[in-house]
Amino acid sequence: MPGSALLVSELALVFRRRRTWAMLAALGAVPVLVAVAVRLTSGPPTGRGPAFLDRVAGNGLFVAIVGMFMCIPLFLPLTVSVVAGDTIAGEAGHGTLRYLLIAPASRGRLLLVKYFGAAVFCLAAALVVALVGVLIGLALFGVGPVTLLSGDTIPLGESLGRIGLMAAYVAISLWGLAAIGLFISTLTDVPVGAMAATAVLSVASQILGQLPQLDWLHPWLFTQHWFGFADLLREPILWASFGENALLQAGYVLVFGALAYGRLSTKDVLS
Amino acid sequence: MAPGDTGLAIETSQLSKSFGTRHAVNNLDLAVPHGSVFGFLGPNGSGKTTTIRMLLGLATPTSGSISVLGRPMPAAGQDVLPHVGALVEGPAFYPFLSGRSNLLRLDAANPRSAAADRRRRVDRALDTVGLGQAARLAVHAYSLGMKQRLGIANALATDHELLVLDEPTNGLDPQGTREVRHLIASLAGAGTTVFISSHLLSEIEQMCTHAAVMSNGNRVAQGTLAELRSGGNGTVVIHTPDADAARTVLGGLGLLPGGEAAQGGDTAVVPHGETGEEGGTGVVQVPWPDDEPAPESIVAALVAAGVRVRGFALERPSLEDRFVELTGEGFDVAR
């Protein structure tokens, strides 16, 4: 397919950058830290710390789950902000945007490809946290069947499946943010500005979500369901939160994708 | 407006671009013939790059129309641009990718370029500009000249009908400049139309068949190089000890310094009717505005009147004088 070459090239561009690997390594370090900290401090559970932390020592699979809980509020959105904020502004900053456009990559196609690259990074980031968590958990604690929130116990294979689902949930949660970053990225030629603005929005949205006075706004915040992946640890799975989240993120992708297209398609590329 | 077979590779009509209140380009009419090497001259900041951005669909005109390869721009960009290679406002690459990877990526962005021979075409283009050895080096290790060569290689990776090169020899050493000149000559010889912008007159003079001159967003001249040269006023220079007699004869031919009034008085570079004594021989200079009368008849008339002509010359203004005259300033003034 003739259009797919740019897509492959974009993925190579994202994943051949040292910056991308540094961010993925930093994300992978979180579950490692969790596991090592728990391993070194034996003793009765204190009940403090992130959800499920107490269960890590009993079953290494929970390292992955705790890792995702710890990364979703800040580390994951930060890395996604870097990649998404860089999409168009980075090309403009390098001056390569003009050469891509006269190659010619149409502005619509370029946006799609750029968003696709950012979305794949979201997935990769979530998978890295989950995968490293499972591996380090296996190494330090051993793994076994998981006892769910609902009290049922599921076998190891299915447990791994659940963790995969949770990683997917996390990735989808970040797609809305990636779309916002894509739009902000069309507004400037300075990638750092777009990255920072995107990261600030992800934090601001979570703060708004903490204010009871803004109850009416909460269902519309793209961060609203970020922690909802715990519902995948029930039997039967509560698909409602997965669906709600996916729908909300899809809405953000559509709205901010359209805004990004509106902006880029009318923009004079002077960088 | 889509003139299909006007024989023009680029045609603009009343093209204007404003940024706020600043008029970057003003009612520009360009006509670039197929197969020409067209020089687009002007001091820095005269609107050249803005025009090129509009030609390539990167910026939208405020008003006016553009046709490139017979199709309207920017509307037909996706059909036109695969046939256009370009270097716009200097080369630009991903510093963390190798030169070769950069070209492969930009080539992949063109949906019409064949994936099958992508690597071969890119390697050939790299060899053409002499970057074969440095192809696998990351671009952040490249010198300005090497980046410039890489930018030209990018414009050559596919065969194009039209090349738009913005300041192609910027940052190149004299050897590189010569190579670029030869490259452009060979491309033009193969039938490619080449549109070159430059603020360097000598560059245009050596490479181009046609040229347009920009000043402050306005086109002040356009035509073949010969037409542009002849646009200026020539000067008759006579070395003779009989200066007064010579002036009388010239006056009879309608060439007296007094004749300057008819030319609109923009011949300040020529010291009219000046006479200097150099070892008994005076120099008489008079403007020769309309290339009339023929030089041989001027000499014949002088000799017939007994003027001892020791030297006779027709001085054409150099293209450089002409451009200074047109743009009203030294050529590199805005740098």
Coordinates of C-alpha atoms in Angstrom, one line a residue, chain A residues 2-3 5-6 9-11 13 16-18 91 94-107 109-110 114 266-271, chain B residues 17 19 53 56-60 77-78 81-82 84 86-97 101-102 105-106 108-111 118 154:
Chain A
P2 CA 1.5 3.3 -1.0
G3 CA 0.3 5.3 2.0
A5 CA 5.3 3.8 4.0
L6 CA 4.9 7.0 5.9
S9 CA 8.5 5.6 8.8
E10 CA 6.7 7.4 11.6
L11 CA 6.8 4.4 13.9
L13 CA 11.0 7.8 13.9
R16 CA 14.4 4.8 17.1
R17 CA 14.7 8.0 19.2
R18 CA 16.8 7.6 22.2
E91 CA 8.5 18.7 12.8
H94 CA 13.2 21.0 12.8
G95 CA 11.8 22.5 9.7
T96 CA 11.0 19.1 8.4
L97 CA 7.3 19.9 8.4
R98 CA 7.7 21.9 5.2
Y99 CA 9.6 19.1 3.5
L100 CA 7.0 16.5 4.5
L101 CA 4.2 18.7 3.1
I102 CA 5.9 19.3 -0.2
A103 CA 7.0 15.6 -0.5
P104 CA 3.9 15.7 -0.5
A105 CA 2.2 14.3 2.5
S106 CA -1.2 15.9 2.6
R107 CA -1.9 17.7 5.9
R109 CA -2.6 12.2 6.1
L110 CA 0.3 13.7 8.1
K114 CA 1.4 11.5 13.5
T266 CA -5.4 26.4 7.3
K267 CA -2.0 27.1 8.7
D268 CA 0.7 28.9 6.8
V269 CA 3.8 26.8 7.3
L270 CA 6.4 29.4 7.8
S271 CA 8.8 27.5 10.0
Chain B
K17 CA 0.6 37.9 0.5
F19 CA 1.2 39.3 7.1
R53 CA 6.2 29.0 0.0
L56 CA 4.6 25.0 -3.1
G57 CA 1.3 25.4 -1.2
L58 CA 2.9 25.9 2.2
A59 CA 1.3 29.3 2.6
T60 CA -2.0 30.5 1.2
G77 CA -1.0 20.2 -4.6
Q78 CA -1.3 16.5 -4.2
L81 CA 4.0 18.3 -5.9
P82 CA 5.1 14.8 -6.7
V84 CA 8.3 19.2 -8.0
A86 CA 12.3 21.7 -3.7
L87 CA 14.8 23.2 -1.3
V88 CA 13.0 25.9 0.7
E89 CA 14.7 28.3 3.0
G90 CA 17.6 26.1 3.7
P91 CA 17.8 22.4 4.3
A92 CA 16.0 20.9 7.4
F93 CA 16.5 17.4 8.7
Y94 CA 16.0 15.3 11.8
P95 CA 19.4 15.7 13.5
F96 CA 19.2 12.3 15.2
L97 CA 18.7 10.4 11.9
S101 CA 17.4 7.8 6.8
N102 CA 16.3 11.4 6.5
R105 CA 11.6 9.2 5.3
L106 CA 10.9 12.2 3.1
A108 CA 8.3 7.7 2.0
A109 CA 6.0 10.7 2.6
N110 CA 5.5 10.9 -1.1
P111 CA 2.6 8.5 -1.9
R118 CA 13.5 3.8 -2.8
N154 CA 16.4 15.3 -1.4

